XYZ file of C-alpha atoms in Angstrom:
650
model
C -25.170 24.781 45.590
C -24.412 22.237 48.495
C -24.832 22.991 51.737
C -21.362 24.093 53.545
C -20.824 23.674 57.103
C -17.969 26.166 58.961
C -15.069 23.920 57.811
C -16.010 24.108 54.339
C -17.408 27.474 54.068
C -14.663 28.375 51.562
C -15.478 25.305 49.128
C -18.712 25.577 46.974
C -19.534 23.098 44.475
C -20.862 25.163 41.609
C -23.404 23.344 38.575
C -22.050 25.590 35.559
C -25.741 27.119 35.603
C -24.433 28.495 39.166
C -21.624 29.427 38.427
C -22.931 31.538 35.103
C -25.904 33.046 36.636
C -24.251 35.432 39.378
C -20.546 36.604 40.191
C -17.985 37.891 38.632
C -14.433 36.673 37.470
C -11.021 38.566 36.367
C -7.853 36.845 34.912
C -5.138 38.658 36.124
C -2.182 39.832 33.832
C 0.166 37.445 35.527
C -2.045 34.586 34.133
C -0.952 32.913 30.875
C -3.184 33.547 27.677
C -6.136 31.244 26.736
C -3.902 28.439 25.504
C -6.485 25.120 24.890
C -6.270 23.730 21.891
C -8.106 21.390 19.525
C -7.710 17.826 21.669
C -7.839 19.508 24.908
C -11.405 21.288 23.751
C -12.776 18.045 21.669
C -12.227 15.746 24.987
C -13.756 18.114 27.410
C -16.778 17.959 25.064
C -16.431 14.259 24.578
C -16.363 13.356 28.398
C -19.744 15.668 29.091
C -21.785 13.905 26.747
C -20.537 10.312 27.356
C -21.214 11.028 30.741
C -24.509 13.088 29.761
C -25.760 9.952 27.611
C -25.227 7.111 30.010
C -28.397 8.040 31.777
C -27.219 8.861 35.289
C -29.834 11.210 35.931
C -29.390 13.473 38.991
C -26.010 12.689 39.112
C -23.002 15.110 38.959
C -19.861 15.212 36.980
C -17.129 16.822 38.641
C -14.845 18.507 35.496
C -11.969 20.388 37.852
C -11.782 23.198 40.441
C -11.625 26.601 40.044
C -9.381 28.134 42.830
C -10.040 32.329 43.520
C -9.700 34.937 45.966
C -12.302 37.351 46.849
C -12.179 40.854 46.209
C -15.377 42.028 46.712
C -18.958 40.895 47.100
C -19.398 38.237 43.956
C -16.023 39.328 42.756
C -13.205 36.802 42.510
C -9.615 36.786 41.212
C -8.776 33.446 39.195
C -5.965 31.744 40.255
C -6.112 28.617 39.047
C -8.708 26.752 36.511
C -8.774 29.818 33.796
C -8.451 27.562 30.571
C -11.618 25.476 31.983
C -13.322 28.743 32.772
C -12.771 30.225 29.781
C -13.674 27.004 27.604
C -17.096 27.081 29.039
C -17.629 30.576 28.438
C -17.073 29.979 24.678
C -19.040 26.650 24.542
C -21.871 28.249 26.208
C -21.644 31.022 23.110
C -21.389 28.485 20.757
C -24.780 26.092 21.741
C -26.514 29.715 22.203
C -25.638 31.057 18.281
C -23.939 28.599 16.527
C -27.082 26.041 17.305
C -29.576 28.443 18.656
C -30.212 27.145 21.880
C -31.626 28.742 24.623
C -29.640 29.608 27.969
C -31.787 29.716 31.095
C -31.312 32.697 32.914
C -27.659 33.322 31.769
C -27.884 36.745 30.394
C -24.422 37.340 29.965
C -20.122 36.258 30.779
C -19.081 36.427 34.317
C -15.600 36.516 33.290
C -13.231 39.421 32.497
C -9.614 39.189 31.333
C -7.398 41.975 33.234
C -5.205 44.381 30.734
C -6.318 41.852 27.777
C -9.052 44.201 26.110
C -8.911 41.580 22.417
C -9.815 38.685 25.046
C -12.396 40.759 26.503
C -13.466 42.362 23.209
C -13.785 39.166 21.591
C -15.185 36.525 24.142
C -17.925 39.272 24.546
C -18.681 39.448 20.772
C -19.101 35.502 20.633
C -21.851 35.755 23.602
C -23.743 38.750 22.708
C -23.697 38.004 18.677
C -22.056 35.357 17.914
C -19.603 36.341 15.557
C -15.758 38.417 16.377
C -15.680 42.413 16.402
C -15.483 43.591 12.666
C -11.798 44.761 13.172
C -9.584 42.071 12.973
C -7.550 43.822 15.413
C -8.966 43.118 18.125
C -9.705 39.701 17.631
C -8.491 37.109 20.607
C -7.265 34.421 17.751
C -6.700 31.687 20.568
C -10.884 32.163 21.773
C -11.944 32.740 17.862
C -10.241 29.413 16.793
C -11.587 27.702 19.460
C -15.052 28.581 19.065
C -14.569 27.235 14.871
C -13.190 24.246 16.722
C -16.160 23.657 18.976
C -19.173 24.175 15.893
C -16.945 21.894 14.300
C -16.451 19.029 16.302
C -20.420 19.323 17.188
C -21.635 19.689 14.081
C -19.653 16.053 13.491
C -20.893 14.612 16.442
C -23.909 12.231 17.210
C -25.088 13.938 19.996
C -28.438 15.055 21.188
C -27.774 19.133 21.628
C -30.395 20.279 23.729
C -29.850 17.214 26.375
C -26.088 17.762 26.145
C -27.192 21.390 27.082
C -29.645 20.277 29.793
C -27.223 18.306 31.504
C -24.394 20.848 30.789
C -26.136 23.114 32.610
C -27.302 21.331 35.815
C -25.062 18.082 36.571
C -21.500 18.950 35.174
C -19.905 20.799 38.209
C -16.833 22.899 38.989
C -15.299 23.001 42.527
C -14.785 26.377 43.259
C -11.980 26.587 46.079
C -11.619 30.254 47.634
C -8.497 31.164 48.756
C -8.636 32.728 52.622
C -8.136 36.408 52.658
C -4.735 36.881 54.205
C -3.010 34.184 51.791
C 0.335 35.061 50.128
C -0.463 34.786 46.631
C 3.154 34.857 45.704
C 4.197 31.918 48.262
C 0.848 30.558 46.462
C 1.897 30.367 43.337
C 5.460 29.288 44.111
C 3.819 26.099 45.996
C 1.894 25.178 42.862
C 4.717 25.283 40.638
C 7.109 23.394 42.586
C 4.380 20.966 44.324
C 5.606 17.205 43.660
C 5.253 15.043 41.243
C 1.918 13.413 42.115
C 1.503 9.248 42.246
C 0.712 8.891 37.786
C -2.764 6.517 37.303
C -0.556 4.081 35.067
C 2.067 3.829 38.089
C -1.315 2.749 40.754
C -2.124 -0.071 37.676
C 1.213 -0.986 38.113
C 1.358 -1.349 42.001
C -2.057 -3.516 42.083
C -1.575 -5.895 39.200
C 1.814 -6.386 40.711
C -0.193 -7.357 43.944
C -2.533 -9.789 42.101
C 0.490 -11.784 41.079
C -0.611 -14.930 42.974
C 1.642 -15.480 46.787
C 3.644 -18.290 45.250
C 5.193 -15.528 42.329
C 8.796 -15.125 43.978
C 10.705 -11.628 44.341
C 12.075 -12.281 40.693
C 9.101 -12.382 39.115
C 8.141 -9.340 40.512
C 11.464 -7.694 39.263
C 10.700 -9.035 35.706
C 6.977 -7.829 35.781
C 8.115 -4.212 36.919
C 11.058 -4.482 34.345
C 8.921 -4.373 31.311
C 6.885 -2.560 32.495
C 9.178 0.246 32.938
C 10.653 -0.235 30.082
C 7.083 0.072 28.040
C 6.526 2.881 29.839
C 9.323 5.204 28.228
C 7.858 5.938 24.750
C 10.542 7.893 23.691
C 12.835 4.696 23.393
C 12.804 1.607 22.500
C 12.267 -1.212 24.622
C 15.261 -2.835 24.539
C 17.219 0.133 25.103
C 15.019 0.737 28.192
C 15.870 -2.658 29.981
C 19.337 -3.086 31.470
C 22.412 -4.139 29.360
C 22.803 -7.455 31.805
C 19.636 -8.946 30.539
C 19.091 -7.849 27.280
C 20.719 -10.159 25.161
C 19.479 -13.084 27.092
C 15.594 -11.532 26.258
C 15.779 -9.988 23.035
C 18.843 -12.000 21.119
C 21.853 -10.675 20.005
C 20.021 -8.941 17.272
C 17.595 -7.663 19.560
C 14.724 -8.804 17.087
C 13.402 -11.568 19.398
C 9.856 -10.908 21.370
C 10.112 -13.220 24.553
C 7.156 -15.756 24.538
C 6.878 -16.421 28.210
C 6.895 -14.856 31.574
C 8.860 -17.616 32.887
C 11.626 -16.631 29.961
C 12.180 -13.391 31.531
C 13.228 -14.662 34.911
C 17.142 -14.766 35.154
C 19.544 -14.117 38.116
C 20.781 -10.194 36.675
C 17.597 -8.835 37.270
C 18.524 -8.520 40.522
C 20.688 -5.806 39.730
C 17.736 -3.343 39.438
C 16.871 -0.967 42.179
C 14.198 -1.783 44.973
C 11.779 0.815 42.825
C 10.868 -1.598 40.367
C 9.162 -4.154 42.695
C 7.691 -2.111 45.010
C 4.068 -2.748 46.737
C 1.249 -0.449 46.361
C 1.620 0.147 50.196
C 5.782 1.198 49.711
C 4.513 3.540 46.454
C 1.412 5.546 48.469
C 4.089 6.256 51.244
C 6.850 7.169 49.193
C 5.451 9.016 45.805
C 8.099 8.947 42.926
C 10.584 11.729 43.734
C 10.671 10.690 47.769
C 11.733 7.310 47.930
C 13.930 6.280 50.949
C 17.788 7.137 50.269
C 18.202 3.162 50.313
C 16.463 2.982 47.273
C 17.775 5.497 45.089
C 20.186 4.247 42.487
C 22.618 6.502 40.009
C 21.313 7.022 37.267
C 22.209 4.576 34.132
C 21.975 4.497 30.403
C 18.729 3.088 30.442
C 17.748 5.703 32.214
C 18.136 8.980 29.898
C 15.713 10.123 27.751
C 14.637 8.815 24.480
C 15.214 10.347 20.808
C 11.116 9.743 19.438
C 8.585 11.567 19.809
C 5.751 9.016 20.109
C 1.997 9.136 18.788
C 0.736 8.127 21.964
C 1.199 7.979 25.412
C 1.729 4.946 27.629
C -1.732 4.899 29.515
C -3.408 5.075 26.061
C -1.164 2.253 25.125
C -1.655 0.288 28.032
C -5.943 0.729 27.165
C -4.671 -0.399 23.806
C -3.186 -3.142 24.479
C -5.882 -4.321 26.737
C -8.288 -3.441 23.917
C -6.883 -6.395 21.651
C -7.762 -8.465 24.859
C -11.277 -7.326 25.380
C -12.969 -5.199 22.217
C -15.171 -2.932 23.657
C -12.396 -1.252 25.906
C -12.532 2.783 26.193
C -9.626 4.396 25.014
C -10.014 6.698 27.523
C -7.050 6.983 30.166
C -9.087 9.524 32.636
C -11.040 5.830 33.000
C -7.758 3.922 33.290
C -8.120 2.255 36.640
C -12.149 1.610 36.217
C -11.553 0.055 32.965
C -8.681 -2.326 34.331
C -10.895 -2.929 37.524
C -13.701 -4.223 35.420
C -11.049 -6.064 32.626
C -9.264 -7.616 35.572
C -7.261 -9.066 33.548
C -4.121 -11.433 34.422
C -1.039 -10.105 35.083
C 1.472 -12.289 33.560
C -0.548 -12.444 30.301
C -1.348 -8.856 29.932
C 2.836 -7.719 30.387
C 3.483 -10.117 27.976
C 1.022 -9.321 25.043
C 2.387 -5.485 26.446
C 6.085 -6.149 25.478
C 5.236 -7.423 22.365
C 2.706 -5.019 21.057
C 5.105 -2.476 22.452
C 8.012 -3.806 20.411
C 5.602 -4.430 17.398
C 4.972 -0.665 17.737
C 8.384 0.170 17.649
C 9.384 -0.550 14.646
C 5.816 -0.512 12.501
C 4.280 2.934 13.707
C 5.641 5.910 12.758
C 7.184 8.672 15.882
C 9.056 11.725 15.720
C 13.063 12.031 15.451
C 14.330 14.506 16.932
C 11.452 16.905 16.898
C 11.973 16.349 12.551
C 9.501 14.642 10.069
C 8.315 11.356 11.024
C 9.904 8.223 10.486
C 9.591 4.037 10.787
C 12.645 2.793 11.842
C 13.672 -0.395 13.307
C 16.620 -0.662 16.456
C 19.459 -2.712 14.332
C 22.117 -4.578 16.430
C 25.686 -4.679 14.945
C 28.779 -6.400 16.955
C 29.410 -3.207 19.077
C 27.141 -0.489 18.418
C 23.524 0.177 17.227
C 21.140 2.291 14.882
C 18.060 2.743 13.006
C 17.414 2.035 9.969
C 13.965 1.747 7.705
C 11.994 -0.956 8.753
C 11.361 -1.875 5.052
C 14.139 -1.985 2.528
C 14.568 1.220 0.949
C 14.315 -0.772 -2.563
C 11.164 -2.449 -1.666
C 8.140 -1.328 -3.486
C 4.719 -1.172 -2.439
C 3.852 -3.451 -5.430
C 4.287 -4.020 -8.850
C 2.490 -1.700 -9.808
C 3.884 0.848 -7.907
C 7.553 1.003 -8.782
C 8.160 4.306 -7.956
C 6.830 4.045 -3.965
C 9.568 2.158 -1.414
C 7.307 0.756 1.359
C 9.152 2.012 4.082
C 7.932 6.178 2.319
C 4.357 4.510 1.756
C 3.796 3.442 5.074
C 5.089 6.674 6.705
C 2.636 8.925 4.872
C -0.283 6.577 4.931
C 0.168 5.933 8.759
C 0.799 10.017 9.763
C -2.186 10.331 7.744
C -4.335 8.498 10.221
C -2.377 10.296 12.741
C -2.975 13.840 12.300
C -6.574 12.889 11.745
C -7.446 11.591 14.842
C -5.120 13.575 17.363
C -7.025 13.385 20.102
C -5.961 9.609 21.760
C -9.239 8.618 22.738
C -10.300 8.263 18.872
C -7.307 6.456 17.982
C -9.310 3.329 16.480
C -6.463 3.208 13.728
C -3.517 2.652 15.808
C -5.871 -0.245 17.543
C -6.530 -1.463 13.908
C -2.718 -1.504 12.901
C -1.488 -3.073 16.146
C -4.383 -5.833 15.790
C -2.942 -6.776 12.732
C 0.580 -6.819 13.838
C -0.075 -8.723 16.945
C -1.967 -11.783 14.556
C 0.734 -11.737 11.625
C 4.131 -11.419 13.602
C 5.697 -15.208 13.791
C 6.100 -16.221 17.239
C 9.263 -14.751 18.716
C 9.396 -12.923 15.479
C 9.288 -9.387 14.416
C 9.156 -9.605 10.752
C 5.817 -8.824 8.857
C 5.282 -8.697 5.394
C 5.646 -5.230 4.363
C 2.783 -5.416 0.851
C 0.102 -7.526 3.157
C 0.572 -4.653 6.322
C -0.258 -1.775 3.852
C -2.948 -3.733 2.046
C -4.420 -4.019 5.111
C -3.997 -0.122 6.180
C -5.379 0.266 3.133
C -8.373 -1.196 3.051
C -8.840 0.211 7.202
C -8.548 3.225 5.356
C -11.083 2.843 3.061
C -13.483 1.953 5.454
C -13.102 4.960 7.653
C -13.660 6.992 4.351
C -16.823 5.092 3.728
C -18.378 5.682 6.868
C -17.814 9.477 6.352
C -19.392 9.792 3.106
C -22.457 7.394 3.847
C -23.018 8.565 7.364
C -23.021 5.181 8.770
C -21.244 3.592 12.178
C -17.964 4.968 12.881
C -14.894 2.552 13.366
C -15.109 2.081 17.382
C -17.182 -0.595 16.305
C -15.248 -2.179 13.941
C -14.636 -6.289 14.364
C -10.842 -5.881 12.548
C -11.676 -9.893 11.952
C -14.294 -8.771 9.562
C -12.989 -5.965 8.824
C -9.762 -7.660 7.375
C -11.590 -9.903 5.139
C -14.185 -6.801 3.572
C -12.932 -5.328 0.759
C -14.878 -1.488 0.211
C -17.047 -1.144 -2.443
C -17.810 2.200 -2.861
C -21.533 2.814 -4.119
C -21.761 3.518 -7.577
C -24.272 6.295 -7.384
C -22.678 8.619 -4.796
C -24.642 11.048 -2.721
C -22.285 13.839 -2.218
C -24.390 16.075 0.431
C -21.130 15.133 3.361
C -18.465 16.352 0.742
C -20.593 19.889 0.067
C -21.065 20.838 3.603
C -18.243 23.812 4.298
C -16.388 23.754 7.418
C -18.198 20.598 8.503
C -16.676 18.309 6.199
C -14.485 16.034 8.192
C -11.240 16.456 8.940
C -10.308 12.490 7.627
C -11.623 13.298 3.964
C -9.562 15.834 3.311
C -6.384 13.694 4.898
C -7.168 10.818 2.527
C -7.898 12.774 -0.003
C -4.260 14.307 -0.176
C -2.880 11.259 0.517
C -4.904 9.313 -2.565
C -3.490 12.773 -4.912
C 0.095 12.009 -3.447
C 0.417 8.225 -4.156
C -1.110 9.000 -7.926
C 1.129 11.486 -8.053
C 4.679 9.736 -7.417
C 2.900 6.798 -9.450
C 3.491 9.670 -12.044
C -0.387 10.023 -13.130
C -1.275 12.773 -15.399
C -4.378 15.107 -14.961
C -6.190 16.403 -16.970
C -7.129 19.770 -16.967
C -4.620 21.272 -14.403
C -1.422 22.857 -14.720
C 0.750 19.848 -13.830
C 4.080 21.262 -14.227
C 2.776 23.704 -10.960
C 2.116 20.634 -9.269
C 4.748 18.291 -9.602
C 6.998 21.475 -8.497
C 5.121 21.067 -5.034
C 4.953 17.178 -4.393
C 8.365 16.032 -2.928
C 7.600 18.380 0.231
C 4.195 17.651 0.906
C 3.971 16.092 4.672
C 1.091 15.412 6.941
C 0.865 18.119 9.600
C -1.741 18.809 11.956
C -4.821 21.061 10.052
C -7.873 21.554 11.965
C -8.975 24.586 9.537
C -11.436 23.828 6.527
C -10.714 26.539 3.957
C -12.976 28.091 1.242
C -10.776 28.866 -1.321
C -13.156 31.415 -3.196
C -13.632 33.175 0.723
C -17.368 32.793 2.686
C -16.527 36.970 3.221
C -14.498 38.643 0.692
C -12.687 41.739 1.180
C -13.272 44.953 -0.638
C -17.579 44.403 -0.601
C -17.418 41.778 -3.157
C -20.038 38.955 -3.165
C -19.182 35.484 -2.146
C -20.088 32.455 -4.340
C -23.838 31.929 -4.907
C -26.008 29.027 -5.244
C -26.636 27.973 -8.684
C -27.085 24.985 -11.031
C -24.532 22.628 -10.463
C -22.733 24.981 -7.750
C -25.894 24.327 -4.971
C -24.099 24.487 -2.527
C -22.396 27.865 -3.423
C -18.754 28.331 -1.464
C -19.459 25.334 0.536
C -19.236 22.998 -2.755
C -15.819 20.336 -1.883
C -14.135 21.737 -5.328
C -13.991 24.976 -3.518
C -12.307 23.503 0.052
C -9.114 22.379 1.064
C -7.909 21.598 5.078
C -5.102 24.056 6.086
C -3.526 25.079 9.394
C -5.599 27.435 11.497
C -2.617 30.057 11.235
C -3.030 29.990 7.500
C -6.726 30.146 7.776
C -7.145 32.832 9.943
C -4.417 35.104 7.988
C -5.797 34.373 4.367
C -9.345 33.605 5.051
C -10.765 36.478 2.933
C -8.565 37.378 0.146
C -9.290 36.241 -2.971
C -8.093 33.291 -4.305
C -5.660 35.104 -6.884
C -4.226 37.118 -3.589
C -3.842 33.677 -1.997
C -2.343 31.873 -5.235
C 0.221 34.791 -4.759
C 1.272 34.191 -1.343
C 1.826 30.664 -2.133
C 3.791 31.508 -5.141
C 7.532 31.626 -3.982
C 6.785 28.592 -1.696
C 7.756 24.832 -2.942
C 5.918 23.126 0.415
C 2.618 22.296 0.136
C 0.758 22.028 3.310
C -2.486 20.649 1.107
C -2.128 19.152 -2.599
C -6.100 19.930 -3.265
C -5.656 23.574 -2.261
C -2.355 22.993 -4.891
C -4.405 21.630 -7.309
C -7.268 24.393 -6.741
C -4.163 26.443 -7.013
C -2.941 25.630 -10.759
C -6.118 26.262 -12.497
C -5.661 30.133 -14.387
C -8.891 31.537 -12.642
C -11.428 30.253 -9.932
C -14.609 32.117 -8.460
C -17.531 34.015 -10.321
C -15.873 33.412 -13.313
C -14.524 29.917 -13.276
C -17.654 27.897 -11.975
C -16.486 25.522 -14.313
C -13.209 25.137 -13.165
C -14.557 24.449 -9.591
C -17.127 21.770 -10.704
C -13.941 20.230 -12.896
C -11.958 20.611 -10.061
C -14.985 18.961 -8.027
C -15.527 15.787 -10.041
C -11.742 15.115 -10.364
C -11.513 14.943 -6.596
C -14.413 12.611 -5.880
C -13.228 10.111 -8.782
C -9.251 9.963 -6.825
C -11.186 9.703 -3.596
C -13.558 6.757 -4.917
C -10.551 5.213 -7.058
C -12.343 6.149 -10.454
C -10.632 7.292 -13.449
């Protein structure tokens, strides 16, 4: 612990071997539930080891504070910092049993949810045994799905466990902030939920490239840099509706389809009509935080103003590091490193807005985003004499190819992009969406947004095929991708296949099972046949098969059945027993965790009256008459059909 002096008697920077090894925590009732999900668990994980493996040695990494009151010697109330607390408690459970690793001097958790006896019950169960009480009833869902998360996600990783451990233990550190005795806890908590709006890292970027345009740049090019930016910056529109109404013909056309070339063809006399926010110095921002500008420069709100209709894939600092990615290729994609990255980038202003405003607008119309909170869509802004809308970016009677006369482009590209999507939700690992905007950025004509629709999903397809072929051969994953090469490298896949990634149960990754569905849905609409299955069952499920988010890797013939029956064993041709691919499909954790152990005819049946399919394996696992004990044959059928769509064999 580091020495305190009076004035910081109530601050004690814990390692999270300190903070384990002696007192004790309660979440009050008033606290929310353990709420962390997949991305939010995956990145704290991700940001120990980088850290961990950049061989700082004695150095710490601060990961948050934990703020408390004392009620006793040792004994703290949490007020604030549960969900980190609580994540650490579980990850500590997991390296102990789920990779049997050895925790120094931590005999047991410090932490105790008030009134919440499944949290309790089942937090405790992970520590001691590593497994959930043996009545599902008093299972904590939210801690038992993010312990399946966490051996998951390390199981995938590259990552050296008992040095991730080591330095787990002794250099990652929590701030631990006690409250003093007499505080209000009510006016506490009504201060931290109605604190302002702190100064955003992307709005800082903002204030100091706009001070390292050079002393000669005049007041309107200031305006015109802070313009686009702002207008980038609202993801939920797009940028043309963003920017004000004076100016937007004169940048984008009449059509709004032109991307403006040059800084210099942004300046123009109306952007003076913009409010003194927008070309603000770093000194007028730190003074005056968003939310407390001076009266003088606060301006009624306009059009461009409202909020947007899309739901976007990303968010702007991730686009900004994307952006600057296509710039410089070994750029993080990690926004907590926003500034850092940008400070060591440096790059110029008046280039880097520009090749912003036109990857944004590329983006626009070529990657998909939410409407409305519905399905996803790929729409482009289309300008009539008085009024607006969106319509497909491809024409609805354009097919993918020849070939392919039953596909339009504009439904291909939707389900091939949200497939990249929901397999890479965390931002930091979005390599694809850097892929796709590369590609957009070198094929759009100058000024231009049109692309050729058959060469842009050639291309996704063959990105595609090379994040499948790292999976199943183990090699380099796509951060390290040259999208030059890349381009020009059509996959082979290797003739005699190795299939020990495909057999290995829950740790099969997330991405095969994606392109795997999306390989049975473009056969499928191409109107293949298979043989074998019951296609009629199939076919009834197709047309309302989306990509959704599905972190859970199900075992159709169940790792634990109900009623004392014996799960699938190990035999010749089925080595791998219930962990053999024909037997797994990916599902949604709700799914997972209600179905997990019935039997796959008690599944089939709770499917039955449904005509979505949230997986089309699990549909086609679904359509053969039995599966299990029984059926081996059926599973290694079901096996061999899957690995020839996935490796384009018939």
């Amino acid at each position: 612990m580091l020495n305190k002096t009076s004035e910081q008697q109530d601050v004690a920077a814990l390692t999270v071997s300190q903070l384990f090894r002696s007192g004790h925590y309660t979440i009050p009732i008033y606290q929310r539930n353990y709420a962390w999900g997949q991305e939010e668990i995956e990145q704290l994980i991700q940001d120990i080891w980088d850290v961990a493996r950049q061989n700082r040695g004695d150095n710490h990494y601060f990961i948050g504070s934990l703020v408390v009151a004392q009620r006793g010697l040792d004994r703290y109330e949490t007020i604030d910092g549960q969900q980190r607390h609580t994540t650490l408690s579980i990850l500590l459970a997991v390296l102990k049993h789920a990779f049997d690793l050895a925790l120094p001097d931590i005999t047991n958790i410090n932490l105790h949810f008030d009134c919440r006896d499944k949290s309790d019950a089942t937090l405790s169960s992970l520590f001691e045994h590593g497994c959930v009480p043996g009545d599902e009833n008093v299972v904590e869902s939210t801690v038992w799905r993010a312990w399946k998360i966490m051996v998951s996600f390390i199981r995938k990783m590259d990552i050296d466990r008992p040095a991730f451990l080591r330095y787990l233990l002794e250099n990652v550190v929590v701030l631990r902030v006690t409250v003093p005795a007499d505080t209000d806890l009510n006016h506490y908590f009504e201060i931290m939920n109605n604190r302002g709006e702190q100064l955003e890292k992307h709005e800082i970027l903002k204030a100091r490239l706009m001070d390292k345009l050079d002393s000669s740049a005049s007041e309107l090019e200031r305006i015109a840099f802070a313009t686009v930016w702002d207008a980038c910056a609202n993801m939920q529109r797009y940028v043309p509706l963003s920017v004000h109404h004076s100016i937007r013909d004169r940048w984008f056309g009449h059509k709004w389809n032109v991307i403006p070339q040059d800084f210099d063809d942004l300046l123009h006399a109306s952007l003076k009509v913009k409010t003194p926010e927008e070309s603000r110095t770093l000194h007028d921002i730190i003074r005056h935080p968003k939310g407390s500008l001076p009266e003088a420069a606060i301006s009624s709100k306009t059009d461009e103003e409202h909020p947007g209709n899309f739901g976007s894939v990303i968010t702007f600092p991730n686009f900004l590091l994307q952006v600057l990615r296509l710039m410089e290729r070994n750029t993080p994609l990690d926004d907590k490193r926003l500034l850092d990255t940008f400070t060591t980038s440096d790059p110029d202003p008046r280039q880097f807005i520009m090749r912003l405003l036109k990857c944004r607008m590329l983006f626009d119309r070529y990657i998909i985003k939410r409407e409305n909170d519905d399905d996803w869509s790929l729409k482009a802004l289309t300008r009539y004499e008085k009024s607006f809308s969106y319509t497909s970016t491809f024409a609805p009677a354009e097919k993918a190819s020849l070939r392919e006369r039953n596909i339009p482009i504009n439904q291909n590209a939707i389900m091939l992009l949200s497939m990249f999507h929901v397999s890479f939700p965390a931002q930091i690992y979005k390599y694809w969406l850097n892929g796709a905007l590369y590609w957009l950025d070198k094929y759009a004509e100058p000024g231009q947004m049109n692309i050729n629709g058959r060469d842009y999903l050639n291309y996704l397809e063959n990105m595609a095929n090379h994040f499948l072929l790292d999976r199943i051969t183990e090699t380099p994953g796509e951060q390290l991708y040259d999208f030059d090469e890349m381009e020009n490298a059509p996959v082979c896949f290797p003739t005699h296949f190795v299939e020990t990634p495909l057999h290995n149960g829950t740790g099969v990754q997330n991405y095969i099972f994606n392109r795997l569905d999306y390989l049975l849905w473009l056969n499928l609409k191409n109107k293949r046949q298979f043989a074998g299955v019951d296609m009629q069952y199939i076919e009834k499920r197709l047309d309302n098969f989306t990509f959704t988010f599905r972190t859970s890797v199900e075992h159709y013939s169940p790792q634990h059945p109900m009623n004392d029956e014996l799960p699938l064993e190990r035999s010749q041709g089925l080595e791998n027993g219930v962990d053999n691919f024909g037997n797994l499909c990916l599902i949604s954790h709700s799914n997972n965790s209600k179905l997990s152990n019935y039997s796959p005819v008690a599944k089939k049946e709770h499917y039955e009256k449904s005509t979505h399919a949230e997986s089309l394996k699990q549909v086609f696992m679904m359509s053969y008459d039995s599966w299990g004990h029984a059926a081996v044959e059926n599973i290694l059928h079901h096996k061999n059909m899957m690995v020839n769509v996935l490796l384009y064999r018939h």
